[in-house]
Tab-separated table of C-alpha atoms in Angstrom:
chain	number	residue	atom	x	y	z
F	173	MET	CA	-90.543	-44.478	42.430
F	174	GLY	CA	-93.103	-47.062	43.428
F	175	THR	CA	-91.086	-49.742	41.647
F	176	GLU	CA	-87.920	-48.784	43.535
F	177	GLN	CA	-89.779	-48.857	46.849
F	178	GLY	CA	-91.188	-52.255	45.951
F	179	GLU	CA	-87.713	-53.577	45.168
F	180	ARG	CA	-86.374	-52.361	48.512
F	181	ASP	CA	-89.323	-53.881	50.388
F	182	ALA	CA	-88.829	-57.167	48.551
F	183	LEU	CA	-85.131	-57.209	49.395
F	184	LEU	CA	-85.804	-56.504	53.059
F	185	ALA	CA	-88.319	-59.342	53.120
F	186	SER	CA	-85.810	-61.571	51.359
F	187	GLY	CA	-83.113	-60.750	53.908
F	188	ALA	CA	-85.496	-61.427	56.781
F	189	SER	CA	-86.467	-64.817	55.330
F	190	LEU	CA	-82.807	-65.715	54.879
F	191	SER	CA	-82.114	-64.800	58.492
F	192	ARG	CA	-84.996	-66.982	59.661
F	193	ALA	CA	-83.838	-69.851	57.475
F	194	ASP	CA	-80.361	-69.560	58.917
F	195	SER	CA	-81.658	-69.828	62.480
F	196	PHE	CA	-83.260	-73.180	61.620
F	197	THR	CA	-80.613	-74.678	59.334
F	198	SER	CA	-77.432	-73.436	60.993
F	199	ARG	CA	-75.378	-76.357	62.220
F	200	PRO	CA	-72.274	-76.348	64.426
F	201	ARG	CA	-68.994	-76.638	62.558
F	202	LYS	CA	-65.422	-77.041	63.705
F	203	VAL	CA	-62.713	-75.182	61.809
F	204	GLY	CA	-60.159	-74.703	64.560
F	205	LEU	CA	-60.212	-75.681	68.219
F	206	ILE	CA	-63.922	-75.093	68.881
F	207	GLU	CA	-67.281	-75.630	67.172
F	208	LEU	CA	-69.668	-72.769	66.484
F	209	SER	CA	-72.971	-72.535	64.668
F	210	ASP	CA	-73.087	-70.514	61.462
F	211	ASP	CA	-75.069	-67.828	63.273
F	212	LEU	CA	-72.245	-67.373	65.803
F	213	SER	CA	-69.480	-67.942	63.268
F	214	LYS	CA	-70.471	-64.978	61.118
F	215	TRP	CA	-70.148	-62.594	64.066
F	216	TYR	CA	-66.933	-64.267	65.174
F	217	MET	CA	-65.453	-63.853	61.690
F	218	LEU	CA	-66.579	-60.232	61.487
F	219	GLY	CA	-65.017	-59.524	64.877
F	220	LEU	CA	-61.820	-61.302	63.869
F	221	LEU	CA	-61.444	-59.234	60.691
F	222	TRP	CA	-62.217	-56.061	62.643
F	223	TYR	CA	-59.511	-56.926	65.198
F	224	LEU	CA	-56.907	-57.748	62.548
F	225	THR	CA	-57.627	-54.499	60.711
F	226	THR	CA	-57.148	-52.618	63.978
F	227	ILE	CA	-53.839	-54.338	64.730
F	228	GLN	CA	-52.507	-53.825	61.207
F	229	CYS	CA	-53.203	-50.080	61.379
F	230	MET	CA	-51.513	-49.849	64.783
F	231	LEU	CA	-48.421	-51.636	63.474
F	232	TRP	CA	-48.231	-49.386	60.426
F	233	PHE	CA	-48.642	-46.268	62.581
F	234	THR	CA	-46.238	-47.329	65.371
F	235	PHE	CA	-43.501	-44.799	64.721
F	236	GLY	CA	-45.663	-41.861	63.617
F	237	THR	CA	-47.682	-40.905	66.696
F	238	ASP	CA	-44.775	-39.851	68.964
F	239	PRO	CA	-41.754	-39.607	66.658
F	240	ASP	CA	-39.281	-37.602	68.778
F	241	PRO	CA	-38.505	-40.355	71.345
F	242	VAL	CA	-38.297	-42.874	68.479
F	243	LYS	CA	-35.711	-40.736	66.682
F	244	THR	CA	-33.642	-40.529	69.862
F	245	TYR	CA	-33.946	-44.249	70.683
F	246	TYR	CA	-32.754	-45.382	67.245
F	247	ASP	CA	-30.670	-42.270	66.410
F	248	ILE	CA	-32.554	-41.664	63.165
F	249	LYS	CA	-33.881	-38.616	61.288
F	250	SER	CA	-37.400	-37.552	60.379
F	251	SER	CA	-36.866	-38.809	56.831
F	252	VAL	CA	-36.419	-42.354	58.189
F	253	ILE	CA	-39.686	-42.049	60.145
F	254	ASP	CA	-41.381	-40.922	56.933
F	255	LEU	CA	-40.037	-43.941	55.055
F	256	LEU	CA	-41.185	-46.321	57.807
F	257	LEU	CA	-44.701	-44.896	57.332
F	258	ASN	CA	-44.431	-44.874	53.547
F	259	TRP	CA	-43.786	-48.616	53.413
F	260	GLY	CA	-47.547	-49.015	53.907
F	261	PRO	CA	-48.685	-47.644	50.528
F	262	ILE	CA	-45.429	-48.637	48.752
F	263	VAL	CA	-45.934	-52.329	49.494
F	264	PHE	CA	-49.722	-52.216	49.347
F	265	CYS	CA	-50.078	-51.227	45.687
F	266	PRO	CA	-48.248	-54.193	44.077
F	267	ILE	CA	-49.770	-56.753	46.476
F	268	VAL	CA	-53.439	-55.781	46.332
F	269	PRO	CA	-54.150	-57.605	43.004
F	270	ALA	CA	-52.899	-60.865	44.501
F	271	ALA	CA	-54.952	-60.261	47.649
F	272	SER	CA	-58.106	-59.695	45.602
F	273	TRP	CA	-57.427	-62.890	43.638
F	274	LEU	CA	-56.821	-64.881	46.817
F	275	LEU	CA	-60.011	-63.638	48.493
F	276	ALA	CA	-62.091	-64.785	45.510
F	277	ARG	CA	-60.628	-68.309	45.648
F	278	PRO	CA	-62.178	-71.165	47.688
F	279	GLY	CA	-60.871	-70.860	51.229
F	280	GLY	CA	-59.502	-67.408	50.476
F	281	ILE	CA	-60.964	-65.611	53.479
F	282	ARG	CA	-59.563	-68.199	55.886
F	283	VAL	CA	-56.118	-68.141	54.264
F	284	CYS	CA	-55.996	-64.330	54.325
F	285	LEU	CA	-56.916	-64.107	58.013
F	286	ILE	CA	-54.453	-66.811	59.067
F	287	ALA	CA	-51.652	-65.264	57.007
F	288	SER	CA	-52.460	-61.805	58.398
F	289	SER	CA	-52.259	-62.905	62.025
F	290	VAL	CA	-48.975	-64.785	61.497
F	291	MET	CA	-47.445	-61.825	59.669
F	292	CYS	CA	-48.532	-59.407	62.409
F	293	VAL	CA	-46.750	-61.505	65.029
F	294	ALA	CA	-43.676	-61.767	62.781
F	295	THR	CA	-43.663	-57.979	62.354
F	296	CYS	CA	-43.651	-57.376	66.097
F	297	VAL	CA	-40.919	-59.925	66.810
F	298	ILE	CA	-38.632	-58.616	64.057
F	299	ARG	CA	-39.032	-55.013	65.237
F	300	LEU	CA	-38.071	-56.059	68.769
F	301	VAL	CA	-34.769	-57.651	67.712
F	302	PRO	CA	-32.775	-54.353	67.787
F	303	CYS	CA	-34.040	-53.755	71.339
F	304	TRP	CA	-32.466	-57.041	72.428
F	305	LEU	CA	-29.089	-56.121	70.926
F	306	SER	CA	-26.508	-53.627	72.144
F	307	GLU	CA	-27.182	-49.899	71.933
F	308	GLU	CA	-24.480	-49.533	69.292
F	309	THR	CA	-26.103	-52.181	67.095
F	310	ARG	CA	-29.574	-50.757	67.650
F	311	LYS	CA	-28.449	-47.372	66.371
F	312	SER	CA	-26.530	-48.806	63.414
F	313	TRP	CA	-27.855	-49.739	59.973
F	314	HIS	CA	-28.259	-53.330	61.218
F	315	GLY	CA	-30.926	-52.275	63.710
F	316	LEU	CA	-32.560	-50.051	61.128
F	317	ALA	CA	-32.780	-53.000	58.709
F	318	PHE	CA	-34.911	-54.907	61.227
F	319	LEU	CA	-37.293	-51.924	61.545
F	320	HIS	CA	-37.723	-51.644	57.787
F	321	THR	CA	-38.232	-55.389	57.416
F	322	GLY	CA	-40.912	-55.390	60.088
F	323	GLN	CA	-42.717	-52.432	58.538
F	324	ILE	CA	-42.632	-54.059	55.091
F	325	ILE	CA	-44.274	-57.205	56.484
F	326	ALA	CA	-46.876	-55.096	58.317
F	327	ALA	CA	-47.558	-53.246	55.067
F	328	ALA	CA	-48.111	-56.552	53.254
F	329	VAL	CA	-50.886	-57.387	55.721
F	330	GLY	CA	-52.808	-54.286	54.641
F	331	PRO	CA	-54.176	-55.624	51.329
F	332	LEU	CA	-55.235	-58.882	52.963
F	333	VAL	CA	-57.431	-57.206	55.583
F	334	MET	CA	-58.546	-54.070	53.738
F	335	ALA	CA	-59.830	-55.870	50.638
F	336	ALA	CA	-61.706	-58.420	52.743
F	337	PRO	CA	-64.695	-56.521	54.278
F	338	SER	CA	-66.870	-56.505	51.153
F	339	ARG	CA	-66.101	-60.150	50.399
F	340	LEU	CA	-66.751	-61.300	53.974
F	341	SER	CA	-70.050	-59.392	54.197
F	342	ALA	CA	-71.158	-60.866	50.844
F	343	VAL	CA	-70.368	-64.426	51.926
F	344	TRP	CA	-71.568	-64.342	55.525
F	345	PHE	CA	-74.408	-61.786	55.695
F	346	PRO	CA	-77.814	-61.288	54.020
F	347	PRO	CA	-78.331	-58.291	51.710
F	348	ASN	CA	-80.038	-56.116	54.319
F	349	ARG	CA	-77.088	-56.439	56.738
F	350	ARG	CA	-74.133	-56.043	54.407
F	351	ALA	CA	-73.604	-52.288	54.788
F	352	VAL	CA	-73.317	-52.519	58.559
F	353	ALA	CA	-71.111	-55.637	58.322
F	354	THR	CA	-68.771	-53.860	55.897
F	355	ALA	CA	-68.731	-50.796	58.163
F	356	VAL	CA	-67.864	-52.831	61.275
F	357	ALA	CA	-64.985	-54.595	59.506
F	358	TYR	CA	-63.747	-51.357	57.976
F	359	LEU	CA	-63.824	-49.315	61.196
F	360	GLY	CA	-60.821	-51.250	62.525
F	361	GLY	CA	-58.544	-48.917	60.571
F	362	SER	CA	-59.898	-45.834	62.333
F	363	LEU	CA	-59.808	-47.612	65.690
F	364	GLY	CA	-56.164	-48.607	65.171
F	365	ALA	CA	-55.197	-45.015	64.417
F	366	ALA	CA	-57.236	-43.742	67.374
F	367	ILE	CA	-55.620	-46.196	69.799
F	368	SER	CA	-52.156	-45.328	68.480
F	369	PHE	CA	-52.749	-41.600	68.961
F	370	LEU	CA	-53.917	-42.134	72.541
F	371	VAL	CA	-51.819	-45.049	73.824
F	372	ALA	CA	-48.396	-44.442	72.248
F	373	PRO	CA	-47.789	-41.023	73.883
F	374	GLN	CA	-49.093	-42.378	77.200
F	375	ILE	CA	-46.796	-45.424	77.232
F	376	ILE	CA	-43.709	-43.721	75.802
F	377	ASN	CA	-44.369	-40.456	77.678
F	378	GLY	CA	-41.452	-38.707	75.983
F	379	ASN	CA	-38.931	-41.272	77.275
F	380	PRO	CA	-36.956	-42.953	74.449
F	381	ASP	CA	-36.263	-46.034	76.584
F	382	ARG	CA	-39.997	-46.737	76.792
F	383	VAL	CA	-40.273	-47.304	73.033
F	384	TYR	CA	-39.375	-50.925	73.884
F	385	GLN	CA	-42.425	-51.182	76.157
F	386	TYR	CA	-44.734	-49.938	73.405
F	387	LEU	CA	-43.321	-52.514	70.973
F	388	LEU	CA	-44.010	-55.235	73.559
F	389	PHE	CA	-47.574	-53.927	73.859
F	390	THR	CA	-48.127	-54.302	70.097
F	391	LEU	CA	-46.657	-57.828	70.207
F	392	ALA	CA	-49.157	-58.838	72.889
F	393	LEU	CA	-52.050	-57.559	70.762
F	394	ALA	CA	-50.754	-59.420	67.696
F	395	VAL	CA	-50.456	-62.694	69.621
F	396	VAL	CA	-54.112	-62.355	70.662
F	397	SER	CA	-55.114	-62.208	66.985
F	398	LEU	CA	-53.179	-65.408	66.280
F	399	VAL	CA	-54.951	-67.154	69.160
F	400	PHE	CA	-58.356	-66.077	67.817
F	401	VAL	CA	-57.504	-67.420	64.356
F	402	LEU	CA	-56.381	-70.775	65.736
F	403	VAL	CA	-59.510	-71.080	67.886
F	404	HIS	CA	-61.981	-70.737	64.992
F	405	CYS	CA	-61.653	-69.509	61.413
F	406	PRO	CA	-63.999	-70.991	58.756
F	407	ASP	CA	-64.040	-69.613	55.226
F	408	ARG	CA	-67.817	-69.547	54.751
F	409	PRO	CA	-71.003	-70.737	56.447
F	410	ARG	CA	-71.928	-74.388	56.133
F	411	ASP	CA	-75.300	-73.234	54.764
F	412	HIS	CA	-74.074	-70.286	52.736
F	413	LEU	CA	-77.419	-68.732	51.857
F	414	TYR	CA	-76.181	-65.177	51.484
F	415	ASN	CA	-73.428	-65.307	48.899
F	416	GLU	CA	-74.812	-63.519	45.867
F	417	GLU	CA	-72.002	-64.901	43.739
F	418	ASP	CA	-72.724	-68.529	44.549
F	419	GLU	CA	-76.506	-68.783	44.647
F	420	ASN	CA	-78.479	-69.736	41.538
F	421	GLY	CA	-75.436	-71.499	40.145
F	422	TYR	CA	-73.456	-68.353	39.456
F	423	LYS	CA	-69.753	-69.019	39.998
F	424	PRO	CA	-67.366	-66.477	41.506
F	425	ARG	CA	-65.095	-64.757	39.024
F	426	THR	CA	-61.356	-65.155	39.232
F	427	LEU	CA	-58.930	-62.270	38.919
F	428	ARG	CA	-58.396	-63.279	35.304
F	429	ASP	CA	-62.129	-63.097	34.637
F	430	ASN	CA	-62.346	-59.654	36.233
F	431	LEU	CA	-59.402	-58.291	34.272
F	432	SER	CA	-60.752	-59.860	31.091
F	433	LEU	CA	-64.015	-57.987	31.548
F	434	LEU	CA	-62.189	-54.708	31.968
F	435	CYS	CA	-59.693	-55.131	29.147
F	436	ARG	CA	-62.074	-56.040	26.330
F	437	PRO	CA	-61.763	-53.488	23.538
F	438	VAL	CA	-65.545	-53.345	23.307
F	439	VAL	CA	-65.595	-51.805	26.791
F	440	LEU	CA	-63.393	-48.906	25.823
F	441	LEU	CA	-65.195	-48.534	22.509
F	442	ALA	CA	-68.550	-48.480	24.258
F	443	VAL	CA	-67.372	-45.797	26.647
F	444	LEU	CA	-65.728	-43.662	23.979
F	445	ILE	CA	-68.722	-43.575	21.649
F	446	GLY	CA	-71.184	-43.305	24.543
F	447	LYS	CA	-72.961	-46.492	23.641
F	448	LYS	CA	-75.829	-47.088	26.008
F	449	GLY	CA	-76.446	-50.663	25.050
F	450	GLU	CA	-79.909	-52.078	24.722
F	451	GLY	CA	-81.233	-54.614	27.208
F	452	GLY	CA	-78.826	-57.515	27.427
F	453	SER	CA	-76.254	-55.854	25.145
F	454	THR	CA	-72.773	-57.130	25.935
F	455	GLY	CA	-71.174	-53.784	25.040
F	456	GLY	CA	-73.618	-51.833	27.177
F	457	ALA	CA	-73.225	-54.246	30.091
F	458	LEU	CA	-69.432	-54.043	29.956
F	459	ALA	CA	-69.538	-50.252	29.696
F	460	GLY	CA	-71.797	-50.193	32.740
F	461	VAL	CA	-69.396	-52.406	34.676
F	462	LEU	CA	-66.432	-50.183	33.830
F	463	THR	CA	-68.359	-46.996	34.589
F	464	GLY	CA	-69.526	-48.335	37.935
F	465	LEU	CA	-66.025	-49.502	38.804
F	466	LEU	CA	-64.238	-46.259	37.915
F	467	PHE	CA	-66.694	-43.630	39.061
F	468	PHE	CA	-67.392	-45.097	42.490
F	469	THR	CA	-63.983	-46.557	43.319
F	470	PHE	CA	-61.963	-43.467	42.360
F	471	PRO	CA	-63.684	-40.887	44.609
F	472	GLY	CA	-63.949	-43.460	47.400
F	473	GLY	CA	-60.274	-44.394	47.206
F	474	ALA	CA	-59.054	-40.821	46.705
F	475	GLU	CA	-61.074	-39.511	49.656
F	476	ALA	CA	-59.836	-42.258	51.981
F	477	GLY	CA	-56.256	-41.919	50.722
F	478	ILE	CA	-55.890	-38.180	51.247
F	479	LEU	CA	-57.450	-38.481	54.714
F	480	SER	CA	-55.078	-41.328	55.576
F	481	ALA	CA	-52.125	-39.129	54.609
F	482	TRP	CA	-53.613	-36.263	56.636
F	483	GLY	CA	-53.884	-38.562	59.651
F	484	GLY	CA	-50.268	-39.632	59.182
F	485	VAL	CA	-48.998	-36.051	59.544
F	486	PHE	CA	-51.650	-34.833	61.993
F	487	SER	CA	-49.114	-34.799	64.835
F	488	GLN	CA	-47.077	-32.284	62.803
F	489	ILE	CA	-50.141	-30.208	61.898
F	490	ALA	CA	-51.646	-29.927	65.379
F	491	GLY	CA	-48.566	-30.526	67.539
F	492	PRO	CA	-46.299	-27.905	69.074
F	493	PRO	CA	-46.476	-24.950	68.936
F	494	HIS	CA	-50.262	-25.204	68.494
F	495	PHE	CA	-51.057	-27.926	71.030
F	496	SER	CA	-49.003	-30.237	73.234
F	497	THR	CA	-47.998	-33.693	71.999
F	498	LYS	CA	-50.318	-35.405	74.479
F	499	PHE	CA	-53.315	-33.235	73.591
F	500	THR	CA	-52.627	-33.821	69.889
F	501	GLY	CA	-52.807	-37.543	70.633
F	502	VAL	CA	-56.135	-37.003	72.377
F	503	LEU	CA	-57.415	-35.100	69.318
F	504	GLY	CA	-56.406	-37.959	67.032
F	505	PHE	CA	-58.147	-40.424	69.341
F	506	ILE	CA	-61.338	-38.347	69.442
F	507	ASN	CA	-61.388	-38.035	65.660
F	508	GLY	CA	-60.900	-41.801	65.290
F	509	ILE	CA	-63.660	-42.663	67.792
F	510	ALA	CA	-66.031	-40.260	66.017
F	511	ALA	CA	-65.245	-41.993	62.704
F	512	ILE	CA	-65.892	-45.401	64.253
F	513	THR	CA	-69.245	-44.239	65.605
F	514	GLY	CA	-70.155	-42.839	62.200
F	515	MET	CA	-69.225	-46.069	60.429
F	516	PHE	CA	-71.346	-48.220	62.708
F	517	LEU	CA	-74.412	-45.972	62.759
F	518	GLY	CA	-74.039	-45.210	59.063
F	519	GLY	CA	-74.092	-48.902	58.192
F	520	ILE	CA	-77.313	-49.404	60.146
F	521	ILE	CA	-78.969	-46.339	58.619
F	522	ALA	CA	-77.908	-47.353	55.103
F	523	ASP	CA	-79.370	-50.844	55.495
F	524	VAL	CA	-82.630	-49.679	57.047
F	525	LEU	CA	-83.433	-46.431	55.227
F	526	PHE	CA	-81.277	-46.229	52.106
F	527	LEU	CA	-81.241	-49.721	50.623
F	528	GLY	CA	-80.834	-49.252	46.872
F	529	ARG	CA	-80.340	-45.475	47.132
F	530	ARG	CA	-77.145	-45.082	49.128
F	531	LYS	CA	-75.802	-42.273	46.962
F	532	ILE	CA	-78.326	-39.888	48.568
F	533	MET	CA	-76.915	-40.696	51.980
F	534	VAL	CA	-73.319	-40.387	50.745
F	535	MET	CA	-73.954	-36.936	49.257
F	536	ALA	CA	-75.683	-35.651	52.393
F	537	CYS	CA	-72.815	-36.883	54.599
F	538	PHE	CA	-70.241	-35.459	52.175
F	539	ALA	CA	-71.800	-31.986	52.451
F	540	VAL	CA	-71.519	-31.921	56.249
F	541	PHE	CA	-68.081	-33.521	56.160
F	542	VAL	CA	-66.622	-30.947	53.763
F	543	ALA	CA	-68.056	-28.070	55.801
F	544	SER	CA	-66.725	-29.438	59.107
F	545	PHE	CA	-63.280	-30.188	57.687
F	546	ALA	CA	-63.123	-26.653	56.280
F	547	TRP	CA	-63.766	-25.508	59.857
F	548	VAL	CA	-60.803	-27.604	61.010
F	549	THR	CA	-58.625	-26.057	58.280
F	550	LEU	CA	-59.537	-22.499	59.251
F	551	GLN	CA	-58.359	-23.139	62.825
F	552	PHE	CA	-54.734	-23.612	61.729
F	553	PRO	CA	-52.279	-21.475	59.750
F	554	SER	CA	-52.350	-22.052	56.005
F	555	PRO	CA	-50.395	-20.935	52.922
F	556	PHE	CA	-52.927	-18.111	52.596
F	557	ALA	CA	-52.709	-16.838	56.173
F	558	ASP	CA	-49.931	-16.921	58.776
F	559	HIS	CA	-52.471	-17.275	61.550
F	560	ALA	CA	-55.742	-19.144	62.120
F	561	ILE	CA	-58.705	-17.437	60.444
F	562	ALA	CA	-61.314	-19.010	62.746
F	563	PRO	CA	-60.972	-18.973	66.552
F	564	SER	CA	-58.823	-21.936	67.581
F	565	THR	CA	-59.548	-23.222	71.070
F	566	LYS	CA	-59.520	-26.704	72.520
F	567	PRO	CA	-63.346	-26.999	72.562
F	568	SER	CA	-63.661	-25.694	68.990
F	569	ILE	CA	-61.055	-28.046	67.508
F	570	ILE	CA	-62.570	-30.996	69.403
F	571	ALA	CA	-66.043	-30.145	68.072
F	572	ALA	CA	-64.804	-29.734	64.493
F	573	LEU	CA	-62.846	-33.011	64.540
F	574	CYS	CA	-65.791	-34.871	66.092
F	575	ILE	CA	-68.186	-33.735	63.354
F	576	ALA	CA	-65.650	-34.312	60.559
F	577	GLY	CA	-64.708	-37.754	61.876
F	578	PHE	CA	-68.328	-38.830	62.335
F	579	PHE	CA	-69.417	-38.001	58.790
F	580	GLN	CA	-66.160	-39.276	57.298
F	581	GLY	CA	-66.913	-42.577	59.005
F	582	MET	CA	-70.439	-42.645	57.580
F	583	VAL	CA	-69.183	-42.104	54.030
F	584	GLU	CA	-66.181	-44.406	53.628
F	585	PRO	CA	-67.673	-47.933	54.046
F	586	LEU	CA	-70.587	-47.064	51.747
F	587	PHE	CA	-68.195	-46.683	48.823
F	588	TYR	CA	-67.364	-50.393	49.081
F	589	GLU	CA	-71.037	-51.329	48.856
F	590	LEU	CA	-71.779	-48.794	46.101
F	591	SER	CA	-68.875	-50.101	44.023
F	592	ALA	CA	-69.878	-53.729	44.531
F	593	GLU	CA	-73.437	-52.921	43.457
F	594	ALA	CA	-72.570	-50.742	40.448
F	595	SER	CA	-69.774	-52.942	39.036
F	596	TYR	CA	-71.586	-56.292	39.433
F	597	PRO	CA	-70.825	-59.007	38.221
F	598	LEU	CA	-67.218	-58.178	39.164
F	599	SER	CA	-66.473	-59.822	42.497
F	600	ALA	CA	-66.732	-57.722	45.659
F	601	SER	CA	-63.130	-58.519	46.575
F	602	PHE	CA	-61.944	-57.164	43.217
F	603	THR	CA	-63.799	-53.851	43.542
F	604	ALA	CA	-62.587	-53.497	47.139
F	605	GLY	CA	-59.070	-54.131	45.869
F	606	VAL	CA	-59.408	-51.320	43.333
F	607	ILE	CA	-60.629	-48.900	46.023
F	608	THR	CA	-57.767	-49.761	48.360
F	609	PHE	CA	-55.266	-49.526	45.492
F	610	VAL	CA	-56.403	-45.967	44.717
F	611	TYR	CA	-56.464	-45.247	48.460
F	612	ASN	CA	-52.828	-46.261	48.951
F	613	ALA	CA	-51.612	-44.684	45.696
F	614	VAL	CA	-53.022	-41.318	46.803
F	615	THR	CA	-51.593	-41.797	50.311
F	616	LEU	CA	-48.164	-42.566	48.857
F	617	VAL	CA	-48.127	-39.448	46.658
F	618	ALA	CA	-49.186	-37.263	49.589
F	619	PHE	CA	-46.590	-38.775	51.932
F	620	PHE	CA	-43.783	-38.232	49.435
F	621	ALA	CA	-44.906	-34.627	48.968
F	622	CYS	CA	-44.807	-34.123	52.743
F	623	ALA	CA	-41.367	-35.742	52.981
F	624	ALA	CA	-40.009	-33.588	50.165
F	625	ASN	CA	-41.230	-30.327	51.699
F	626	GLN	CA	-42.033	-29.967	55.380
F	627	ASP	CA	-44.303	-26.996	54.648
F	628	VAL	CA	-46.650	-29.338	52.764
F	629	ALA	CA	-47.315	-31.228	55.993
F	630	THR	CA	-47.535	-28.288	58.362
F	631	GLN	CA	-49.239	-25.623	56.210
F	632	TRP	CA	-50.678	-27.094	53.014
F	633	MET	CA	-52.069	-30.472	54.101
F	634	ASN	CA	-55.298	-29.189	55.656
F	635	SER	CA	-56.130	-27.105	52.592
F	636	ILE	CA	-55.209	-29.879	50.155
F	637	THR	CA	-57.388	-32.351	52.053
F	638	THR	CA	-60.392	-30.006	52.124
F	639	VAL	CA	-60.205	-29.271	48.388
F	640	SER	CA	-59.637	-32.950	47.500
F	641	VAL	CA	-62.637	-34.149	49.510
F	642	ALA	CA	-64.811	-31.413	47.967
F	643	LEU	CA	-63.765	-32.532	44.459
F	644	CYS	CA	-64.626	-36.156	45.302
F	645	ALA	CA	-68.060	-35.023	46.471
F	646	LEU	CA	-68.529	-33.036	43.255
F	647	LEU	CA	-67.600	-36.061	41.151
F	648	MET	CA	-70.086	-38.211	43.062
F	649	PHE	CA	-72.855	-35.702	42.341
F	650	PHE	CA	-72.739	-36.450	38.593
F	651	ILE	CA	-72.727	-40.257	38.961
F	652	ARG	CA	-75.947	-42.226	38.618
F	653	GLU	CA	-76.400	-45.008	41.154
F	654	ASP	CA	-77.205	-48.358	39.542
F	655	PRO	CA	-77.648	-51.214	42.086
F	656	LYS	CA	-77.146	-54.108	39.655
F	657	ARG	CA	-76.418	-56.675	42.352
F	658	LEU	CA	-79.570	-55.774	44.260
F	659	ARG	CA	-81.753	-56.255	41.173
F	660	CYS	CA	-80.149	-59.591	40.352
F	661	GLN	CA	-80.823	-60.849	43.860
F	662	LEU	CA	-84.494	-59.933	43.556
F	663	SER	CA	-84.921	-62.007	40.388
F	664	SER	CA	-82.921	-65.164	39.771
F	665	ALA	CA	-83.732	-64.825	36.092
F	666	ASN	CA	-81.592	-61.681	35.972
F	667	VAL	CA	-78.455	-63.275	37.450
F	668	PRO	CA	-75.844	-62.953	34.691
F	669	THR	CA	-73.893	-65.752	33.250
F	670	ALA	CA	-70.235	-65.524	32.349
F	671	ILE	CA	-69.554	-63.178	29.466
F	672	ASN	CA	-67.471	-65.082	26.982
């Protein structure tokens, strides 16, 4: 116990010294239209990634927050709306390996952010084309083709921005600030959903002709992201003191290196026979990498994925006849803002109080989250009861969603840091890619289940989400936290070399 406390104190001191060094050595650099010091650039880059994540989520969710006017405007069915939403996880899964590879390459962060902003603008322009054509064309398969094309491009942006938070925090921030940096970048997804729930019903207001105005609104937001990227977008600090993969001569792994580590037969053999591996044992090290990768990324991705699917059908769960469309939008917004608050405060708490022991914090937050989401579930009809078991009033559902959203927000970004720590020396972008792959695979399965049977969305989804999150928490309980990256940063002698 004393040794662990000493390691955390040493890491905090190390992070503080790095921050002081940065304030003296940071020099202005120009990668774009303006020059910024490294100290300002890191916050600019974090804000830029946060904004792009927000925009991407809004574009993906465009047609799901107020679907009835959209169906009238384009003369389409609910199944088409479902497919427009499903393009997110469908496209995400095959692209995420390439995104993880690109992020680990020199200049990868810059390329990903530039490509994301350009693709967001392209998405908005393509989706507007049917609005500029005749009504007959807009409601034909030609107009529908433009909508699908735009949604596919928006879906392709997802892997670029969702796999980037861990990599950006590792490159730009010291160890004692990485959890909060990852949380800030990651909270853009919740903010995008929250804004969509609130703004879309207000702008459209039940009028199909105002769908065009909402699409113009999203275009304006996307253009702002492109301007920010052109103004300033470096890949890494000039004095990159924080990158754990670059310091002490350790080179970042490529996607091939990462896959090679995972595919070695000795890994599977070590896991199957339960080989612990003595100090420095290649088999034990590889088994530890695989264990850390699987047992932190799977519950993290599954939990985020089922909640993403739940958010996608929340308007059907809470909408008429339970609550009005506008109030349902307000509920979605409140839940998203609570998640954002939880992410930000959770990152700070994790860095200050739980450095090297983040699993304790995750389990505590999981317990409250599961209990509060069960409260949400009991306020709606379910397959086991035709009516709400718990009293369902506006104040009670707001309180339940606030608590659930807050603790959901505290949990989700920590999985990225836990996975990066436990699966070191795999690159942070690779582990983030695995989490987001699981996330979107689970989302896709849930969306298809909802599309196949409407009762899954309206009656089963709350119960399925509660049970799934509880199972993820149970799985986490039996996993031992092993902060390999933290230990390697405390002693340069422990930084691993490439495993041949």
